[in-house]
């Protein structure tokens, strides 16, 4: 009897704790409706537009709750809205795919095009929130940033009213999602950073720093655009579009870490060769090429619509959606051959493959269909067999039926006629025979 009396309070406590856990786990994310059209100017919002049936949205759901938990206490409100239910909101912001992540701050709207990990999304929100230029007050802060960010820009100077600072701040506003921008007095610079003239702008990347050469705002923007990427990043589906948006050619080395040991050695040698060229900042190529490496061939196969073997060096031309291949095999290639290949790309002597012509777009359709079917068979062979085999069987059966159908004469066989019908036909035949004789006479 005592056990029965104690069971009810324990059950109530368990329900209370479960409800508290759900509130803690989900309470950091606000569910929006059409009222968001009026509320979006009230503070800063990080919003996911989702569809309940979307598999990518379901995969993002736990990540999104972690984003809400991570940004708790910040001025950024994390929310999401069912775009299939609240269509007025989706139409207002031209939502075409799911999930779509946008950041709202006053009249400003930023769209997230990067990775979908918690770190990527939180980083996007913090950069969009601003300020565009953050102030550093100690050498410790500066050294921490050198560890945290592979690339960032630093305005050094005490004069915050200089023309350089004004231009720097304006560009930082435009590039708020494309880079990290800071300002600091010269007194906090570590000993390994030497500055001769003030004010100036530095880029700190790849454990080195490089100075802006001076000039007007346009030249400063060119400098920032040129230096805003690491010298030799790993290229993936998360950053390929951002790299392509720079307008520069991308020299890529493709390797496969899962290869046999002898191939790993050659992959590493070719990768190191391109990396040395990238970090050497050779003036002949520095302003023309971005450099990077890919682990695996899946992404490069999608770009070239072919099956690339590793190691491979390929130059991508984002402006024309084309690519270039060296004349000699990548395996065994030496640095002079690599430079000769890049020179041919610059001069236009290297043949271009791919492109955005009608035939290439048509090829893309067939390639995407083929790779999609292949991936489906690998992931779900039984379901793929049904989806592909059943329509094929139906179409084949219909074609066979149409091709083997015999034409039936409208005249019925005499054997199928009744006795009365036969007598009627005999009378008609005799009548026609008599009528024929009369006409002859």
Short mmCIF file of C-alpha atoms in Angstrom, two decimals:
data_model
loop_
_atom_site.label_atom_id
_atom_site.label_comp_id
_atom_site.label_asym_id
_atom_site.label_seq_id
_atom_site.Cartn_x
_atom_site.Cartn_y
_atom_site.Cartn_z
CA UNK A 1 0.00 0.00 0.00
CA UNK A 2 2.88 2.36 0.77
CA UNK A 3 4.47 1.57 -2.57
CA UNK A 4 1.24 2.57 -4.32
CA UNK A 5 1.14 5.89 -2.47
CA UNK A 6 4.75 6.66 -3.37
CA UNK A 7 4.33 5.72 -7.03
CA UNK A 8 2.07 8.67 -7.84
CA UNK A 9 4.49 11.38 -6.56
CA UNK A 10 7.40 9.71 -8.35
CA UNK A 11 5.40 9.57 -11.57
CA UNK A 12 4.46 13.24 -11.21
CA UNK A 13 8.10 14.13 -10.54
CA UNK A 14 9.20 12.19 -13.62
CA UNK A 15 6.63 13.99 -15.78
CA UNK A 16 7.75 17.34 -14.36
CA UNK A 17 11.43 16.58 -15.05
CA UNK A 18 10.61 15.39 -18.58
CA UNK A 19 8.68 18.57 -19.26
CA UNK A 20 11.51 20.66 -17.85
CA UNK A 21 14.02 18.85 -20.07
CA UNK A 22 11.88 19.40 -23.17
CA UNK A 23 11.50 23.07 -22.29
CA UNK A 24 15.25 23.44 -21.83
CA UNK A 25 16.02 21.58 -25.04
CA UNK A 26 13.45 23.28 -27.23
CA UNK A 27 12.77 26.53 -25.39
CA UNK A 28 15.72 28.29 -27.00
CA UNK A 29 14.03 28.20 -30.41
CA UNK A 30 10.96 30.33 -31.11
CA UNK A 31 8.23 28.98 -33.39
CA UNK A 32 7.08 31.80 -35.68
CA UNK A 33 3.91 32.49 -37.64
CA UNK A 34 2.72 35.23 -40.00
CA UNK A 35 3.14 37.82 -37.23
CA UNK A 36 6.86 37.70 -37.94
CA UNK A 37 6.26 40.08 -40.85
CA UNK A 38 5.56 42.76 -38.24
CA UNK A 39 8.01 41.60 -35.57
CA UNK A 40 11.12 41.11 -37.69
CA UNK A 41 12.32 44.71 -37.12
CA UNK A 42 12.27 44.16 -33.35
CA UNK A 43 15.86 43.13 -32.71
CA UNK A 44 18.02 40.55 -34.45
CA UNK A 45 16.59 37.25 -35.69
CA UNK A 46 18.24 34.05 -36.90
CA UNK A 47 15.46 32.16 -38.68
CA UNK A 48 15.23 28.73 -40.28
CA UNK A 49 12.57 28.33 -42.96
CA UNK A 50 11.66 24.64 -43.04
CA UNK A 51 9.15 22.14 -44.39
CA UNK A 52 7.88 19.27 -42.17
CA UNK A 53 8.44 16.69 -44.93
CA UNK A 54 12.00 17.86 -45.75
CA UNK A 55 14.67 15.28 -44.84
CA UNK A 56 17.44 17.91 -44.67
CA UNK A 57 15.28 19.96 -42.28
CA UNK A 58 14.81 16.97 -39.98
CA UNK A 59 18.56 16.40 -40.02
CA UNK A 60 19.16 20.05 -39.12
CA UNK A 61 16.61 20.07 -36.27
CA UNK A 62 18.91 18.93 -33.42
CA UNK A 63 21.66 21.22 -34.74
CA UNK A 64 19.23 24.14 -34.74
CA UNK A 65 18.30 23.55 -31.11
CA UNK A 66 21.99 23.50 -30.22
CA UNK A 67 22.37 26.81 -32.07
CA UNK A 68 19.57 28.25 -29.95
CA UNK A 69 21.22 26.98 -26.80
CA UNK A 70 24.60 28.41 -27.88
CA UNK A 71 23.19 31.87 -28.58
CA UNK A 72 21.12 32.02 -25.41
CA UNK A 73 21.83 35.24 -23.59
CA UNK A 74 22.94 37.05 -26.74
CA UNK A 75 20.81 39.71 -28.48
CA UNK A 76 20.14 37.23 -31.29
CA UNK A 77 16.76 35.48 -31.19
CA UNK A 78 16.84 32.01 -32.74
CA UNK A 79 13.60 30.96 -34.41
CA UNK A 80 12.10 28.84 -37.14
CA UNK A 81 8.95 28.93 -39.26
CA UNK A 82 7.03 26.30 -41.21
CA UNK A 83 7.19 27.84 -44.69
CA UNK A 84 4.56 25.44 -46.05
CA UNK A 85 2.02 26.56 -43.45
CA UNK A 86 2.82 30.27 -43.19
CA UNK A 87 3.17 30.95 -46.89
CA UNK A 88 2.89 34.72 -46.48
CA UNK A 89 6.23 34.75 -44.67
CA UNK A 90 7.83 32.42 -47.23
CA UNK A 91 6.59 34.51 -50.16
CA UNK A 92 7.75 37.75 -48.57
CA UNK A 93 11.33 36.52 -48.39
CA UNK A 94 11.27 34.45 -51.61
CA UNK A 95 11.91 31.07 -50.03
CA UNK A 96 12.53 28.52 -52.78
CA UNK A 97 14.27 25.66 -50.99
CA UNK A 98 14.43 24.03 -47.58
CA UNK A 99 16.00 24.56 -45.22
CA UNK A 100 16.82 28.24 -45.80
CA UNK A 101 18.60 30.18 -43.06
CA UNK A 102 18.38 33.96 -42.92
CA UNK A 103 19.50 36.63 -40.47
CA UNK A 104 17.37 39.75 -39.94
CA UNK A 105 18.71 42.95 -38.40
CA UNK A 106 16.53 45.99 -39.05
CA UNK A 107 16.20 46.36 -42.80
CA UNK A 108 19.23 44.15 -43.43
CA UNK A 109 18.72 40.53 -44.49
CA UNK A 110 21.60 38.05 -44.79
CA UNK A 111 21.32 34.54 -46.25
CA UNK A 112 23.52 31.72 -44.96
CA UNK A 113 25.21 29.77 -47.76
CA UNK A 114 27.86 27.97 -45.74
CA UNK A 115 28.02 24.74 -43.77
CA UNK A 116 25.23 23.49 -41.56
CA UNK A 117 27.17 22.57 -38.45
CA UNK A 118 26.39 24.40 -35.23
CA UNK A 119 29.73 26.22 -35.39
CA UNK A 120 29.14 27.40 -38.96
CA UNK A 121 25.66 28.73 -38.23
CA UNK A 122 26.63 30.44 -34.97
CA UNK A 123 29.62 32.03 -36.69
CA UNK A 124 27.35 33.29 -39.48
CA UNK A 125 24.95 34.84 -36.96
CA UNK A 126 27.69 36.53 -34.94
CA UNK A 127 29.29 38.01 -38.06
CA UNK A 128 25.94 39.28 -39.34
CA UNK A 129 25.13 40.76 -35.94
CA UNK A 130 28.29 42.84 -36.07
CA UNK A 131 29.84 45.20 -35.50
CA UNK A 132 31.66 44.95 -38.80
CA UNK A 133 34.92 46.14 -37.20
CA UNK A 134 35.70 44.90 -33.69
CA UNK A 135 38.23 46.54 -31.42
CA UNK A 136 41.14 44.71 -29.80
CA UNK A 137 42.54 45.98 -26.52
CA UNK A 138 45.32 43.54 -25.65
CA UNK A 139 48.01 41.43 -27.23
CA UNK A 140 46.33 38.38 -25.69
CA UNK A 141 43.19 39.03 -27.70
CA UNK A 142 45.25 39.41 -30.86
CA UNK A 143 47.17 36.18 -30.29
CA UNK A 144 43.93 34.32 -29.57
CA UNK A 145 42.54 35.50 -32.91
CA UNK A 146 45.62 34.26 -34.73
CA UNK A 147 44.81 30.80 -33.41
CA UNK A 148 41.06 31.05 -33.95
CA UNK A 149 40.84 32.53 -37.45
CA UNK A 150 42.87 31.32 -40.45
CA UNK A 151 42.51 34.81 -42.00
CA UNK A 152 41.56 38.21 -40.58
CA UNK A 153 42.26 41.88 -41.29
CA UNK A 154 43.59 44.41 -38.82
CA UNK A 155 43.56 48.20 -38.97
CA UNK A 156 46.48 49.50 -36.93
CA UNK A 157 46.46 53.13 -35.84
CA UNK A 158 45.29 55.61 -33.24
CA UNK A 159 43.58 57.92 -35.73
CA UNK A 160 40.02 56.68 -36.13
CA UNK A 161 39.13 59.62 -38.39
CA UNK A 162 41.69 58.90 -41.09
CA UNK A 163 40.64 58.32 -44.71
CA UNK A 164 42.08 54.80 -44.49
CA UNK A 165 39.94 53.98 -41.45
CA UNK A 166 36.82 55.34 -43.16
CA UNK A 167 37.48 53.24 -46.28
CA UNK A 168 38.35 50.20 -44.15
CA UNK A 169 35.09 50.45 -42.17
CA UNK A 170 32.99 50.86 -45.31
CA UNK A 171 34.51 47.78 -46.94
CA UNK A 172 34.09 45.81 -43.71
CA UNK A 173 30.35 46.58 -43.79
CA UNK A 174 30.14 45.19 -47.32
CA UNK A 175 32.25 42.14 -46.46
CA UNK A 176 30.74 41.43 -43.06
CA UNK A 177 29.97 37.82 -44.05
CA UNK A 178 33.13 37.35 -46.08
CA UNK A 179 35.85 38.12 -43.58
CA UNK A 180 36.84 39.19 -40.08
CA UNK A 181 37.81 42.82 -39.48
CA UNK A 182 39.45 44.28 -36.38
CA UNK A 183 41.18 47.46 -35.28
CA UNK A 184 43.89 47.91 -32.68
CA UNK A 185 46.36 50.51 -31.42
CA UNK A 186 50.02 49.88 -32.35
CA UNK A 187 50.92 49.40 -28.69
CA UNK A 188 49.37 45.92 -28.54
CA UNK A 189 51.20 44.46 -31.53
CA UNK A 190 53.41 41.47 -30.65
CA UNK A 191 57.12 41.60 -31.35
CA UNK A 192 56.93 39.51 -34.51
CA UNK A 193 54.72 42.12 -36.26
CA UNK A 194 56.70 45.15 -37.44
CA UNK A 195 54.89 48.23 -38.71
CA UNK A 196 56.84 51.13 -40.26
CA UNK A 197 54.06 53.57 -41.11
CA UNK A 198 50.75 54.37 -39.44
CA UNK A 199 47.89 53.97 -39.98
CA UNK A 200 48.00 50.77 -41.99
CA UNK A 201 46.04 47.61 -42.71
CA UNK A 202 47.41 44.11 -42.21
CA UNK A 203 46.14 40.69 -43.16
CA UNK A 204 47.14 37.89 -40.81
CA UNK A 205 47.00 34.46 -42.44
CA UNK A 206 48.88 31.19 -42.51
CA UNK A 207 50.91 32.23 -39.42
CA UNK A 208 52.25 35.23 -41.32
CA UNK A 209 51.21 38.83 -41.88
CA UNK A 210 51.18 40.99 -44.99
CA UNK A 211 50.88 44.77 -45.30
CA UNK A 212 48.57 46.78 -47.46
CA UNK A 213 50.67 48.73 -49.94
CA UNK A 214 48.60 51.91 -49.82
CA UNK A 215 46.33 53.71 -52.25
CA UNK A 216 42.69 54.67 -52.56
CA UNK A 217 39.60 52.76 -51.42
CA UNK A 218 39.44 50.73 -54.63
CA UNK A 219 42.99 49.43 -54.11
CA UNK A 220 42.22 48.59 -50.49
CA UNK A 221 39.17 46.62 -51.61
CA UNK A 222 41.27 44.76 -54.17
CA UNK A 223 43.78 43.92 -51.44
CA UNK A 224 41.06 42.57 -49.15
CA UNK A 225 39.45 40.58 -51.96
CA UNK A 226 42.83 39.12 -52.91
CA UNK A 227 43.81 38.10 -49.39
CA UNK A 228 40.53 37.06 -47.75
CA UNK A 229 41.08 33.32 -48.30
CA UNK A 230 43.71 31.06 -46.73
CA UNK A 231 46.60 30.25 -49.03
CA UNK A 232 45.73 26.55 -49.33
CA UNK A 233 42.33 25.62 -47.86
CA UNK A 234 40.57 22.29 -48.04
CA UNK A 235 37.79 22.68 -50.61
CA UNK A 236 34.39 21.13 -49.97
CA UNK A 237 30.77 21.67 -50.84
CA UNK A 238 30.54 24.22 -48.01
CA UNK A 239 33.10 26.70 -49.36
CA UNK A 240 33.38 25.96 -53.10
CA UNK A 241 30.72 28.55 -53.98
CA UNK A 242 32.41 31.24 -51.90
CA UNK A 243 35.76 30.52 -53.54
CA UNK A 244 34.14 30.57 -56.98
CA UNK A 245 32.52 33.91 -56.13
CA UNK A 246 35.94 35.54 -55.99
CA UNK A 247 36.13 35.40 -59.80
CA UNK A 248 39.64 33.95 -59.75
CA UNK A 249 40.70 30.62 -61.20
CA UNK A 250 41.07 27.83 -58.65
CA UNK A 251 44.01 25.43 -58.91
CA UNK A 252 42.97 22.24 -57.13
CA UNK A 253 44.87 19.09 -56.24
CA UNK A 254 42.63 16.07 -55.71
CA UNK A 255 43.92 13.30 -53.49
CA UNK A 256 42.44 10.19 -51.89
CA UNK A 257 43.49 9.40 -48.34
CA UNK A 258 41.97 5.93 -48.57
CA UNK A 259 44.33 4.90 -51.38
CA UNK A 260 46.96 2.17 -51.13
CA UNK A 261 50.19 3.21 -49.32
CA UNK A 262 52.23 3.82 -52.47
CA UNK A 263 49.54 6.16 -53.84
CA UNK A 264 49.38 8.03 -50.54
CA UNK A 265 53.03 8.96 -50.90
CA UNK A 266 52.51 10.34 -54.41
CA UNK A 267 49.31 12.12 -53.35
CA UNK A 268 51.19 13.80 -50.51
CA UNK A 269 54.08 14.82 -52.79
CA UNK A 270 51.77 16.44 -55.36
CA UNK A 271 49.74 18.14 -52.65
CA UNK A 272 52.88 19.56 -51.00
CA UNK A 273 54.13 20.79 -54.37
CA UNK A 274 51.00 22.87 -55.01
CA UNK A 275 50.91 24.02 -51.39
CA UNK A 276 54.47 25.35 -51.60
CA UNK A 277 53.54 27.30 -54.71
CA UNK A 278 50.46 28.71 -52.99
CA UNK A 279 52.23 29.79 -49.81
CA UNK A 280 55.22 31.10 -51.74
CA UNK A 281 52.96 33.87 -53.11
CA UNK A 282 54.66 33.78 -56.50
CA UNK A 283 53.86 37.16 -58.08
CA UNK A 284 53.38 35.50 -61.47
CA UNK A 285 50.36 33.55 -60.22
CA UNK A 286 49.25 35.09 -56.90
CA UNK A 287 46.69 37.53 -58.30
CA UNK A 288 45.30 35.06 -60.83
CA UNK A 289 44.82 31.82 -58.89
CA UNK A 290 43.34 30.58 -55.67
CA UNK A 291 44.70 27.27 -54.48
CA UNK A 292 43.23 24.39 -52.53
CA UNK A 293 42.94 20.64 -52.15
CA UNK A 294 40.13 18.10 -52.13
CA UNK A 295 40.05 14.84 -50.22
CA UNK A 296 38.13 12.41 -52.42
CA UNK A 297 36.77 12.65 -55.94
CA UNK A 298 33.03 13.04 -55.34
CA UNK A 299 32.95 16.84 -55.60
CA UNK A 300 35.38 17.13 -58.53
CA UNK A 301 33.45 14.40 -60.38
CA UNK A 302 30.28 16.46 -60.03
CA UNK A 303 32.03 19.58 -61.32
CA UNK A 304 33.71 17.94 -64.31
CA UNK A 305 30.96 15.33 -64.95
CA UNK A 306 33.65 12.69 -65.24
CA UNK A 307 35.48 10.18 -63.08
CA UNK A 308 38.78 11.65 -61.92
CA UNK A 309 41.62 9.41 -60.76
CA UNK A 310 44.01 10.62 -58.06
CA UNK A 311 46.32 12.38 -57.73
CA UNK A 312 45.03 15.06 -60.09
CA UNK A 313 45.66 18.77 -60.58
CA UNK A 314 42.77 20.64 -62.19
CA UNK A 315 42.22 24.37 -62.71
CA UNK A 316 38.60 25.51 -62.40
CA UNK A 317 37.30 28.56 -64.30
CA UNK A 318 34.17 29.68 -62.37
CA UNK A 319 33.27 32.49 -64.79
CA UNK A 320 32.69 30.05 -67.70
CA UNK A 321 32.07 26.87 -65.67
CA UNK A 322 34.96 25.24 -67.51
CA UNK A 323 38.15 23.53 -66.36
CA UNK A 324 41.69 22.82 -67.53
CA UNK A 325 43.78 19.65 -67.39
CA UNK A 326 47.58 19.40 -67.67
CA UNK A 327 49.13 17.81 -70.75
CA UNK A 328 51.19 15.38 -68.68
CA UNK A 329 49.89 12.99 -65.99
CA UNK A 330 49.80 14.53 -62.52
CA UNK A 331 51.57 11.54 -61.02
CA UNK A 332 55.25 12.26 -61.46
CA UNK A 333 54.71 15.94 -62.32
CA UNK A 334 57.52 18.27 -61.22
CA UNK A 335 57.27 21.93 -60.22
CA UNK A 336 58.51 23.33 -63.59
CA UNK A 337 55.78 21.34 -65.36
CA UNK A 338 53.20 22.65 -62.92
CA UNK A 339 54.23 26.24 -63.54
CA UNK A 340 54.23 25.63 -67.30
CA UNK A 341 50.66 24.33 -67.07
CA UNK A 342 49.51 27.40 -65.11
CA UNK A 343 51.20 29.71 -67.64
CA UNK A 344 49.28 27.99 -70.46
CA UNK A 345 46.04 28.57 -68.58
CA UNK A 346 46.84 32.28 -68.20
CA UNK A 347 47.85 32.69 -71.85
CA UNK A 348 44.85 30.76 -73.15
CA UNK A 349 46.96 28.00 -74.74
CA UNK A 350 45.52 25.28 -72.50
CA UNK A 351 42.36 23.68 -73.91
CA UNK A 352 39.22 24.31 -71.86
CA UNK A 353 36.76 21.54 -71.08
CA UNK A 354 33.17 21.77 -69.91
CA UNK A 355 31.48 25.16 -70.08
CA UNK A 356 27.87 26.31 -69.93
CA UNK A 357 26.69 25.61 -73.50
CA UNK A 358 23.35 23.93 -74.25
CA UNK A 359 25.04 20.57 -74.83
CA UNK A 360 26.86 20.83 -71.52
CA UNK A 361 23.63 21.66 -69.70
CA UNK A 362 21.97 18.68 -71.39
CA UNK A 363 24.91 16.51 -70.38
CA UNK A 364 24.48 17.78 -66.83
CA UNK A 365 20.86 16.57 -66.78
CA UNK A 366 21.84 13.05 -67.85
CA UNK A 367 24.84 12.99 -65.51
CA UNK A 368 22.75 14.06 -62.52
CA UNK A 369 20.14 11.43 -63.35
CA UNK A 370 22.78 8.72 -63.68
CA UNK A 371 24.58 9.63 -60.46
CA UNK A 372 21.28 9.99 -58.62
CA UNK A 373 20.15 6.52 -59.67
CA UNK A 374 23.57 5.06 -58.83
CA UNK A 375 23.53 6.64 -55.37
CA UNK A 376 20.01 5.36 -54.77
CA UNK A 377 21.01 1.82 -55.71
CA UNK A 378 23.99 1.99 -53.35
CA UNK A 379 21.95 3.33 -50.45
CA UNK A 380 18.64 1.46 -50.93
CA UNK A 381 18.98 -1.27 -53.56
CA UNK A 382 15.56 -2.83 -52.86
CA UNK A 383 13.65 0.46 -53.05
CA UNK A 384 15.65 1.52 -56.10
CA UNK A 385 14.80 -1.74 -57.84
CA UNK A 386 11.11 -1.11 -57.26
CA UNK A 387 11.23 2.55 -58.31
CA UNK A 388 13.17 1.80 -61.48
CA UNK A 389 11.98 -1.72 -62.28
CA UNK A 390 8.21 -1.23 -61.88
CA UNK A 391 7.85 1.71 -64.33
CA UNK A 392 10.19 -0.09 -66.76
CA UNK A 393 8.01 -3.22 -66.64
CA UNK A 394 4.81 -1.24 -67.18
CA UNK A 395 6.22 0.67 -70.15
CA UNK A 396 7.66 -2.52 -71.67
CA UNK A 397 4.32 -4.32 -71.28
CA UNK A 398 2.41 -1.47 -72.92
CA UNK A 399 4.84 -1.33 -75.84
CA UNK A 400 4.66 -5.10 -76.31
CA UNK A 401 0.85 -5.04 -76.22
CA UNK A 402 0.65 -2.27 -78.81
CA UNK A 403 3.13 -3.92 -81.13
CA UNK A 404 1.57 -7.41 -81.02
CA UNK A 405 -2.12 -6.45 -81.28
CA UNK A 406 -3.76 -7.90 -84.48
CA UNK A 407 -6.17 -5.88 -86.58
CA UNK A 408 -9.64 -7.47 -86.50
CA UNK A 409 -11.78 -7.25 -89.66
CA UNK A 410 -15.17 -5.70 -89.22
CA UNK A 411 -16.73 -8.56 -91.28
CA UNK A 412 -17.77 -11.45 -89.14
CA UNK A 413 -16.97 -14.97 -90.25
CA UNK A 414 -19.75 -16.86 -91.95
CA UNK A 415 -19.44 -19.66 -89.45
CA UNK A 416 -20.45 -17.26 -86.69
CA UNK A 417 -23.69 -16.23 -88.46
CA UNK A 418 -27.07 -17.62 -87.46
CA UNK A 419 -29.33 -19.57 -89.92
CA UNK A 420 -31.63 -16.59 -90.43
CA UNK A 421 -28.69 -14.29 -91.16
CA UNK A 422 -27.36 -16.78 -93.72
CA UNK A 423 -30.77 -16.96 -95.49
CA UNK A 424 -30.90 -13.16 -95.59
CA UNK A 425 -27.47 -13.02 -97.16
CA UNK A 426 -28.48 -15.64 -99.75
CA UNK A 427 -31.54 -13.59 -100.73
CA UNK A 428 -29.38 -10.48 -101.10
CA UNK A 429 -26.90 -12.34 -103.27
CA UNK A 430 -29.70 -13.71 -105.54
CA UNK A 431 -31.27 -10.27 -105.77
CA UNK A 432 -27.98 -8.72 -106.81
CA UNK A 433 -27.45 -11.51 -109.36
CA UNK A 434 -30.96 -10.99 -110.94
CA UNK A 435 -30.45 -7.20 -110.95
CA UNK A 436 -27.18 -7.68 -112.78
CA UNK A 437 -28.79 -9.81 -115.52
CA UNK A 438 -31.62 -7.33 -116.02
CA UNK A 439 -29.14 -4.48 -116.49
CA UNK A 440 -27.28 -6.48 -119.15
CA UNK A 441 -30.52 -7.18 -121.10
#
